XYZ file of C-alpha atoms in Angstrom:
591
model
C 0.000 0.000 0.000
C 0.952 3.654 -0.348
C 0.055 6.736 1.726
C -0.910 9.663 -0.428
C -1.813 13.179 0.733
C -3.082 16.464 -0.541
C -3.767 19.904 0.939
C -7.265 21.249 1.527
C -6.715 24.826 2.544
C -4.144 24.478 5.322
C -5.125 20.922 6.255
C -3.176 17.903 5.051
C -5.527 15.093 4.146
C -3.951 11.639 4.001
C -5.390 8.499 2.449
C -4.284 4.912 2.485
C -4.368 3.671 -1.077
C -3.961 -0.077 -1.765
C -1.767 -0.807 -4.785
C -0.963 -3.953 -6.708
C 2.571 -5.077 -5.927
C 2.408 -8.254 -7.953
C 4.135 -6.678 -10.949
C 6.862 -5.218 -8.755
C 7.479 -8.579 -7.074
C 7.544 -10.274 -10.473
C 10.131 -7.815 -11.774
C 12.255 -8.277 -8.659
C 12.056 -12.058 -8.967
C 13.123 -11.828 -12.602
C 16.111 -9.712 -11.644
C 17.093 -12.165 -8.941
C 16.567 -15.309 -11.011
C 19.820 -17.271 -10.721
C 21.563 -18.553 -13.806
C 21.274 -22.110 -12.493
C 19.979 -25.121 -14.410
C 19.659 -28.799 -13.641
C 19.176 -31.250 -16.513
C 17.681 -34.405 -15.019
C 16.853 -37.949 -16.173
C 19.095 -37.601 -19.239
C 21.627 -39.899 -20.830
C 24.988 -38.180 -20.404
C 27.956 -38.744 -22.732
C 30.712 -37.229 -20.627
C 33.574 -38.291 -23.004
C 35.786 -38.033 -19.907
C 34.442 -41.310 -18.512
C 31.682 -43.893 -18.727
C 28.266 -43.067 -20.145
C 25.693 -42.174 -17.473
C 22.449 -43.764 -18.609
C 20.234 -41.651 -16.371
C 21.913 -38.723 -14.731
C 21.968 -35.056 -13.799
C 24.047 -32.115 -15.014
C 24.027 -28.951 -12.902
C 25.085 -25.625 -14.395
C 25.662 -22.454 -12.353
C 26.803 -19.126 -13.781
C 28.240 -20.673 -16.928
C 30.163 -23.487 -15.224
C 29.359 -27.173 -14.749
C 29.099 -27.650 -10.993
C 27.824 -31.205 -10.860
C 27.455 -34.282 -13.052
C 26.470 -37.807 -12.113
C 23.658 -40.225 -11.369
C 22.976 -38.963 -7.832
C 23.882 -35.268 -7.932
C 21.836 -33.069 -5.593
C 19.623 -30.580 -7.422
C 20.063 -27.040 -6.048
C 16.923 -25.464 -4.674
C 17.365 -22.394 -6.874
C 17.825 -24.353 -10.115
C 15.489 -24.270 -13.063
C 14.944 -27.916 -13.861
C 14.977 -29.412 -17.361
C 13.370 -32.815 -17.588
C 15.809 -34.660 -19.839
C 13.790 -37.831 -20.182
C 14.499 -39.134 -23.693
C 17.340 -36.634 -24.205
C 21.078 -37.203 -24.529
C 23.591 -34.623 -23.328
C 26.984 -34.321 -25.038
C 29.846 -31.905 -24.489
C 29.311 -28.906 -26.751
C 30.690 -29.717 -30.207
C 33.783 -27.825 -31.362
C 34.406 -26.793 -34.980
C 38.193 -27.054 -35.111
C 38.812 -24.586 -37.957
C 36.468 -21.911 -39.232
C 35.914 -18.206 -39.726
C 32.628 -18.217 -37.805
C 32.190 -15.430 -35.313
C 34.329 -12.973 -37.259
C 32.885 -9.792 -38.678
C 35.279 -9.512 -41.621
C 38.494 -10.890 -43.082
C 42.141 -10.023 -42.668
C 41.934 -7.299 -45.263
C 39.016 -5.756 -43.435
C 40.961 -5.845 -40.181
C 43.925 -4.118 -41.779
C 41.702 -1.482 -43.347
C 39.920 -0.830 -40.076
C 43.190 -0.535 -38.222
C 44.608 1.786 -40.866
C 41.547 3.972 -40.497
C 42.025 4.131 -36.741
C 39.094 1.819 -35.992
C 41.031 -1.004 -34.385
C 39.695 -3.102 -31.553
C 37.177 -5.879 -31.188
C 34.645 -6.020 -33.960
C 36.537 -3.469 -36.041
C 36.137 -5.522 -39.187
C 32.429 -4.741 -39.532
C 31.891 -1.744 -41.730
C 35.585 -1.344 -42.485
C 36.565 0.320 -45.718
C 37.283 -2.201 -48.478
C 40.886 -2.851 -49.418
C 41.621 -3.144 -53.104
C 43.709 -5.989 -54.470
C 47.348 -5.130 -54.671
C 47.239 -2.547 -51.856
C 50.849 -2.554 -50.645
C 50.313 -1.734 -47.005
C 48.064 -3.024 -44.270
C 47.855 -2.342 -40.560
C 49.595 0.747 -39.146
C 53.371 0.359 -38.749
C 53.327 -2.814 -40.839
C 56.304 -3.280 -43.117
C 54.619 -6.094 -45.033
C 51.780 -6.260 -47.582
C 48.276 -7.479 -46.844
C 48.273 -11.270 -46.881
C 51.682 -11.432 -45.180
C 50.757 -10.031 -41.781
C 50.928 -12.671 -39.051
C 50.159 -10.053 -36.390
C 46.527 -9.720 -37.487
C 44.295 -11.291 -34.876
C 40.852 -12.844 -34.878
C 40.154 -11.074 -31.577
C 39.900 -7.805 -33.507
C 37.140 -9.283 -35.667
C 35.036 -11.199 -33.136
C 31.419 -10.105 -33.334
C 28.239 -11.648 -31.889
C 25.807 -12.585 -34.657
C 22.905 -14.786 -33.494
C 21.555 -15.258 -37.030
C 24.912 -16.451 -38.364
C 25.277 -18.754 -35.338
C 21.874 -20.407 -35.821
C 23.173 -22.802 -38.487
C 26.149 -24.169 -36.558
C 24.121 -24.266 -33.327
C 21.519 -26.407 -35.111
C 24.393 -28.837 -35.780
C 25.318 -28.833 -32.087
C 28.369 -26.585 -32.463
C 28.976 -24.355 -29.451
C 32.581 -23.224 -29.976
C 34.986 -22.803 -32.890
C 38.579 -22.056 -33.623
C 38.151 -18.960 -35.753
C 40.681 -17.239 -38.014
C 40.514 -14.984 -41.081
C 39.879 -17.099 -44.180
C 42.179 -15.255 -46.583
C 45.846 -14.444 -46.946
C 49.101 -16.378 -46.674
C 49.998 -15.420 -43.127
C 46.362 -15.172 -42.067
C 46.944 -14.125 -38.481
C 46.299 -15.337 -34.962
C 43.243 -17.513 -34.341
C 41.028 -17.534 -31.259
C 38.731 -20.131 -29.755
C 35.348 -18.442 -29.374
C 31.948 -19.476 -28.101
C 29.021 -19.077 -30.496
C 27.032 -17.028 -28.030
C 27.311 -14.007 -25.809
C 26.290 -10.386 -26.012
C 29.769 -9.002 -26.645
C 33.046 -9.922 -28.282
C 34.745 -10.129 -24.913
C 32.132 -12.592 -23.658
C 32.673 -14.879 -26.665
C 36.427 -15.355 -26.351
C 37.530 -18.602 -24.700
C 41.242 -18.345 -25.492
C 43.324 -16.085 -27.703
C 45.613 -16.490 -29.430
C 45.687 -20.236 -29.987
C 47.586 -20.615 -33.282
C 49.084 -18.781 -36.229
C 47.400 -19.609 -39.550
C 49.096 -20.066 -42.914
C 47.473 -20.607 -46.300
C 49.312 -21.596 -49.455
C 47.010 -19.822 -51.906
C 48.769 -17.225 -54.107
C 47.766 -13.603 -53.723
C 44.812 -12.454 -55.797
C 44.930 -9.478 -58.128
C 48.359 -10.237 -59.560
C 50.357 -9.001 -56.555
C 53.365 -10.895 -55.250
C 53.402 -13.771 -54.481
C 51.069 -14.904 -57.244
C 52.299 -18.488 -57.646
C 52.723 -21.457 -55.321
C 56.501 -21.240 -55.688
C 56.336 -17.564 -54.782
C 54.190 -18.333 -51.727
C 56.755 -20.724 -50.269
C 59.557 -18.324 -51.110
C 57.746 -15.514 -49.282
C 57.034 -17.750 -46.284
C 60.653 -18.896 -45.997
C 62.005 -15.371 -46.335
C 59.664 -14.033 -43.672
C 60.546 -16.826 -41.250
C 64.259 -16.241 -41.891
C 63.728 -12.541 -41.267
C 61.867 -13.385 -38.053
C 64.792 -15.528 -36.867
C 67.241 -12.686 -37.502
C 64.860 -10.177 -35.921
C 64.527 -12.308 -32.781
C 68.270 -12.679 -32.415
C 68.797 -8.945 -32.884
C 66.124 -8.040 -30.341
C 67.528 -10.522 -27.820
C 71.058 -9.155 -28.229
C 69.854 -5.582 -27.727
C 67.806 -6.538 -24.660
C 70.842 -8.255 -23.130
C 73.284 -5.364 -23.664
C 71.905 -2.260 -25.409
C 75.017 -0.147 -24.881
C 76.724 0.787 -28.112
C 74.054 -0.906 -30.224
C 71.711 0.825 -32.615
C 68.189 0.297 -31.346
C 66.530 -2.249 -33.642
C 63.307 -1.206 -35.346
C 60.107 -2.812 -34.069
C 58.358 -4.942 -36.701
C 54.916 -6.140 -35.510
C 54.792 -8.887 -38.149
C 58.148 -10.404 -37.257
C 57.434 -9.902 -33.572
C 54.238 -11.959 -33.910
C 56.271 -14.888 -35.282
C 58.548 -15.167 -32.241
C 56.208 -17.506 -30.271
C 55.938 -19.649 -33.410
C 59.717 -19.967 -33.781
C 60.015 -20.701 -30.052
C 57.469 -23.549 -30.450
C 55.221 -21.836 -27.933
C 52.405 -21.562 -30.485
C 51.386 -24.031 -33.212
C 50.825 -23.110 -36.852
C 47.693 -24.247 -38.665
C 48.666 -24.893 -42.283
C 45.862 -25.109 -44.851
C 46.960 -28.022 -47.029
C 44.883 -30.675 -48.785
C 46.878 -32.469 -51.496
C 49.740 -34.804 -50.721
C 52.203 -32.358 -52.290
C 50.907 -29.432 -50.242
C 51.023 -31.432 -47.007
C 54.579 -32.627 -47.674
C 55.729 -29.086 -48.465
C 54.061 -27.800 -45.314
C 55.784 -30.470 -43.218
C 59.129 -29.683 -44.861
C 58.715 -25.996 -44.036
C 57.793 -26.798 -40.449
C 60.807 -29.084 -40.078
C 63.188 -26.501 -41.546
C 62.162 -23.873 -38.988
C 61.382 -26.267 -36.117
C 57.783 -25.088 -35.746
C 54.731 -27.051 -34.553
C 52.402 -27.678 -37.524
C 48.730 -28.598 -37.597
C 47.393 -29.623 -41.013
C 43.923 -28.281 -41.898
C 41.813 -29.749 -44.692
C 44.085 -32.728 -45.233
C 42.152 -34.323 -48.084
C 45.085 -36.630 -48.908
C 46.530 -36.827 -45.397
C 46.230 -40.615 -45.443
C 48.959 -40.723 -48.105
C 51.445 -39.210 -45.643
C 49.962 -40.745 -42.477
C 53.218 -42.459 -41.479
C 55.093 -39.153 -41.520
C 52.290 -37.318 -39.707
C 52.390 -39.955 -36.989
C 56.192 -39.924 -36.724
C 56.304 -36.123 -36.456
C 53.261 -35.961 -34.124
C 51.312 -33.646 -36.448
C 47.514 -33.480 -35.946
C 45.047 -33.055 -38.802
C 41.840 -30.999 -38.871
C 39.657 -32.970 -41.292
C 37.093 -31.122 -43.392
C 33.517 -32.382 -43.111
C 32.619 -30.569 -46.323
C 32.671 -33.758 -48.351
C 32.502 -33.504 -52.157
C 28.920 -33.711 -53.355
C 27.485 -35.129 -56.520
C 26.679 -32.226 -58.871
C 23.117 -31.684 -59.958
C 22.213 -33.557 -63.111
C 22.630 -31.683 -66.341
C 22.058 -33.109 -69.792
C 25.101 -31.394 -71.317
C 27.431 -31.743 -68.335
C 30.825 -33.339 -68.896
C 31.520 -36.644 -67.108
C 33.246 -36.130 -63.798
C 36.986 -36.852 -63.798
C 38.119 -40.038 -62.046
C 39.959 -38.031 -59.369
C 36.711 -36.204 -58.495
C 34.780 -39.462 -58.224
C 37.570 -40.949 -56.103
C 37.619 -37.908 -53.805
C 33.884 -38.261 -53.162
C 34.246 -41.936 -52.268
C 37.382 -41.491 -50.152
C 36.339 -38.445 -48.093
C 34.297 -40.342 -45.457
C 37.103 -42.900 -45.074
C 39.914 -40.456 -44.268
C 39.291 -40.224 -40.516
C 39.275 -44.007 -40.154
C 42.570 -44.316 -42.013
C 44.209 -41.689 -39.825
C 42.853 -43.382 -36.697
C 44.338 -46.699 -37.803
C 47.681 -44.990 -38.409
C 47.636 -43.392 -34.956
C 47.383 -39.797 -36.243
C 45.526 -37.371 -33.965
C 42.658 -35.588 -35.709
C 39.572 -33.446 -35.204
C 36.821 -32.194 -37.503
C 36.321 -28.767 -39.094
C 33.461 -27.396 -41.186
C 35.547 -26.839 -44.348
C 33.315 -23.944 -45.440
C 29.997 -25.790 -45.261
C 26.927 -23.840 -46.299
C 24.369 -26.539 -45.433
C 24.829 -27.176 -41.707
C 22.697 -30.304 -41.832
C 25.689 -31.907 -43.591
C 27.981 -31.361 -40.588
C 26.617 -34.160 -38.416
C 25.447 -36.211 -41.397
C 28.979 -36.314 -42.810
C 30.475 -36.933 -39.365
C 28.203 -39.954 -39.111
C 29.407 -41.176 -42.500
C 32.958 -41.548 -41.156
C 31.852 -44.982 -39.969
C 32.374 -46.023 -43.617
C 36.098 -45.852 -42.870
C 35.770 -47.937 -39.733
C 35.564 -45.065 -37.260
C 33.441 -45.911 -34.211
C 30.754 -43.578 -32.871
C 32.893 -42.974 -29.766
C 35.875 -41.954 -31.892
C 33.708 -39.626 -33.976
C 32.253 -37.952 -30.881
C 35.743 -37.508 -29.461
C 36.878 -35.893 -32.739
C 34.048 -33.360 -32.301
C 34.712 -32.620 -28.629
C 37.829 -33.560 -26.669
C 40.272 -33.999 -29.570
C 39.847 -30.443 -30.943
C 40.048 -29.113 -27.379
C 43.346 -30.947 -26.867
C 44.800 -29.885 -30.224
C 43.875 -26.248 -29.580
C 45.048 -26.204 -25.982
C 41.646 -25.658 -24.335
C 40.951 -29.133 -22.919
C 41.155 -27.653 -19.416
C 37.904 -25.787 -20.091
C 36.107 -27.485 -23.035
C 35.625 -30.897 -24.621
C 34.099 -32.992 -21.810
C 31.269 -32.845 -19.289
C 33.183 -32.458 -16.042
C 32.817 -30.354 -12.925
C 34.570 -27.016 -13.295
C 34.470 -26.809 -17.085
C 32.632 -24.228 -19.178
C 28.973 -25.217 -19.518
C 28.913 -25.795 -23.277
C 26.480 -28.637 -23.923
C 24.774 -30.199 -26.929
C 21.402 -31.814 -26.227
C 19.789 -34.225 -28.660
C 16.662 -36.294 -28.883
C 18.007 -39.601 -30.001
C 21.572 -40.254 -31.140
C 23.823 -37.371 -32.191
C 24.040 -38.692 -35.753
C 20.569 -40.136 -36.312
C 18.451 -37.964 -33.989
C 18.260 -34.188 -33.871
C 19.754 -31.399 -31.818
C 17.048 -29.779 -29.665
C 19.063 -27.316 -27.594
C 22.589 -26.183 -26.879
C 24.046 -24.492 -23.846
C 26.687 -21.871 -24.589
C 28.517 -20.514 -21.546
C 25.693 -21.823 -19.392
C 22.939 -20.107 -21.389
C 20.315 -22.356 -23.035
C 19.654 -21.683 -26.721
C 17.000 -23.479 -28.733
C 18.342 -25.157 -31.840
C 16.684 -23.635 -34.854
C 17.316 -23.869 -38.535
C 19.134 -20.829 -39.937
C 17.453 -18.449 -42.301
C 17.146 -20.303 -45.601
C 20.023 -19.407 -47.886
C 17.553 -19.392 -50.786
C 14.856 -17.364 -49.071
C 13.566 -13.989 -50.158
C 16.246 -11.373 -49.431
C 19.060 -13.778 -50.262
C 19.983 -13.089 -53.859
C 22.844 -15.541 -54.358
C 22.310 -18.246 -51.743
C 21.842 -21.797 -52.912
C 23.521 -24.482 -54.997
C 24.456 -23.482 -58.528
C 25.476 -25.722 -61.407
C 27.849 -23.670 -63.533
C 30.046 -24.139 -66.579
C 33.413 -22.393 -66.604
C 34.925 -21.770 -70.048
C 38.651 -21.017 -70.222
C 41.678 -21.686 -72.399
C 41.500 -25.264 -71.062
C 37.960 -25.798 -72.342
C 34.640 -26.136 -70.543
C 34.548 -27.372 -66.943
C 31.422 -28.224 -64.935
C 31.422 -27.300 -61.255
C 28.972 -26.958 -58.386
C 28.981 -23.656 -56.523
C 27.355 -23.686 -53.072
C 26.800 -20.192 -51.696
C 25.469 -18.870 -48.418
C 24.596 -15.191 -48.223
C 24.581 -13.265 -44.942
C 23.851 -9.627 -45.669
C 26.219 -8.570 -48.425
C 28.776 -11.271 -47.612
C 29.140 -14.636 -49.354
C 30.762 -17.838 -48.136
C 30.712 -21.309 -49.607
C 32.556 -23.829 -51.728
C 33.297 -24.710 -55.319
C 33.585 -28.377 -56.294
C 33.919 -30.327 -59.511
C 36.234 -30.418 -62.497
C 38.262 -27.470 -61.141
C 38.942 -29.177 -57.825
C 37.461 -28.395 -54.438
C 38.023 -25.266 -52.355
C 36.390 -22.683 -50.146
C 35.574 -19.324 -51.623
C 36.929 -16.181 -50.000
C 36.462 -12.416 -50.273
C 32.889 -13.048 -51.395
C 30.429 -10.172 -51.600
C 27.258 -9.185 -53.438
C 25.871 -5.754 -54.238
C 22.362 -4.378 -54.152
C 21.873 -4.991 -57.884
C 23.104 -8.589 -57.832
C 26.700 -7.913 -58.816
C 28.957 -10.393 -57.046
C 32.592 -11.351 -56.733
C 34.601 -13.993 -54.939
C 37.946 -15.763 -55.060
C 38.579 -19.510 -55.207
C 41.508 -21.848 -55.763
C 41.111 -23.843 -58.987
C 43.066 -26.817 -60.275
C 44.344 -26.342 -63.823
C 46.791 -28.320 -65.910
C 49.735 -26.361 -64.499
C 48.607 -26.779 -60.889
C 46.549 -24.863 -58.337
C 45.851 -21.239 -59.227
C 43.849 -18.391 -57.717
C 40.761 -17.446 -59.752
C 38.723 -14.276 -59.375
C 35.036 -14.652 -60.277
C 33.085 -11.485 -61.068
C 29.543 -11.404 -62.364
C 25.855 -10.884 -61.707
C 22.863 -12.823 -60.438
C 19.527 -12.348 -62.198
C 16.863 -14.614 -60.782
C 18.143 -18.171 -61.063
C 20.874 -17.377 -63.590
C 24.425 -16.462 -62.684
C 27.035 -15.367 -65.218
C 30.296 -13.467 -65.411
C 34.046 -13.635 -65.999
C 36.919 -15.573 -64.470
C 40.386 -14.053 -64.130
C 43.454 -16.228 -63.519
C 46.926 -14.698 -63.653
C 48.789 -15.900 -66.768
C 45.639 -17.085 -68.549
C 43.213 -15.369 -70.931
C 40.016 -14.176 -69.298
C 37.376 -16.894 -69.068
C 33.624 -16.879 -68.532
C 31.103 -18.746 -66.412
C 27.350 -19.242 -66.560
C 25.011 -21.375 -64.490
C 21.603 -21.936 -62.919
C 20.045 -23.116 -59.667
C 16.683 -24.697 -58.832
C 13.767 -22.384 -58.166
C 14.087 -20.712 -54.767
C 11.274 -21.006 -52.246
C 9.113 -17.931 -51.975
C 8.934 -18.052 -48.194
C 5.401 -16.674 -48.061
C 3.845 -19.638 -46.256
C 3.555 -20.156 -42.536
C 6.676 -21.574 -40.990
C 6.954 -24.146 -38.226
C 8.799 -23.425 -35.032
C 11.517 -25.714 -33.677
C 11.077 -27.254 -30.225
C 11.864 -24.766 -27.495
C 12.071 -24.305 -23.757
C 8.988 -23.740 -21.644
C 9.313 -22.243 -18.184
C 6.614 -23.368 -15.793
C 7.038 -21.906 -12.333
C 10.598 -22.720 -11.284
C 10.886 -25.663 -13.659
C 12.265 -25.504 -17.196
C 11.211 -28.288 -19.556
C 11.349 -29.048 -23.236
C 8.404 -28.727 -25.531
C 8.679 -31.623 -27.929
C 5.202 -31.612 -29.355
C 6.553 -31.049 -32.838
C 6.141 -28.162 -35.233
C 3.650 -25.440 -34.482
C 2.309 -22.791 -36.791
C 2.452 -19.057 -36.369
C -0.647 -17.506 -34.868
């Protein structure tokens, strides 16, 4: 109640006025609601130990505080009835660019414009190909700047995270997807309201790609790439020795100039930080291992399509492999399409068997997304690794504890144990044959929902395209899978020109698009720049490859859904009193 008064002449008249305090109490209760959850009656795959057929997981303030068959449920916990559910450690995508707002070029441009700091990549001024400088004080061109860091690009994006979350992914190793020295990766959670809240550990590894520079700038050949890498590592060795000598006795010595790029390579040369090397073919992997051996650095192979051919060496040198789950797909049927080359057919058959072969050889491995655009393929392809003899337990480990160990975060991620970060993946049924219903990221429950359809209205380029590329080597049929988020494009190209992720992809308001991809030609792997337009379900444009005449491409995709119907909702959480349960009644329609 409240006491209210008013003056009548010189007399104060008071009245007792009853008021409703229910709303106030409700608001106060909401403010004081603890971030505590107890998942009960669930099957728990801890990975750290035996399976608990019917157990409890308690989460408080983002940390697992209890797990077992007889754990006491806190009185302030919101309870999730896990009957029929299975709880796994949150899945980890071991190599990705998820969670980043831009690429390395965007980071350099933002820094050059004085907009450094977390999330600076979003909205940064574009950097044209061939621009000779990058971040402030850098003495090296864009693409050869190991000091660039994923931390400067981390940006929360719930819509972009919906796809990987629907595949059970709660954390990723994220690094810029372009460049030769691509910069310093971070392990980030796919959740949180700020960049700082997302970061689990940074930096975790330096990243190197072997793709020649686009736009004709040096190095624009594979030989030039390795030459540039070796020279920069040699320079870093000399720089480190010079800095150490000056620090020990600066008297009489000219003060050495600070080079942020060479400085960033010192932990790599000291073997304090591993180097993720993007290499797929046997030749690329062998060259990467040779480079690592020459400079005594700790390599991690990413992609590793033909890693089984060098498995003995990988085992002997204790080199882990991050295996792409973006398996080659059969192109859409076309009456005038050329037959697929034998190597393409073989790659499609062999991809699911790679993990099993590496397991048999004793090579440590984990799984990465490989630039997937259809997140339903992530778990589906992981399940297919059984074709190579991999057990379900080994596959789950390669999605949880193994990436955590390789990336140096197994003390906080990868298993369901007391004291670890509360990243959890919850499924109805088996991880590979059931479906993900919810994930916990940093102790916060998030319903698993399908991402916005890549082909929906508002997405001009998203979808799977069957295109024909015409060049001085004739006509080649390829499949282009694109995902559009705003004006950015990501995806893959597969077929007669090999298989690779696209990079630097963007699309304008009028359907003009561009992206870069590695293509396999008679002379080897080259960088190709695709520029063109999308008009409805037709895509066409030109292809530029250094040293070759300009080519063309044209292709189509199936009709895109109009998205005007009523959409179903995925299962979600229902809060009833102090208890939190799952609503598994199936799809519901919008009111």
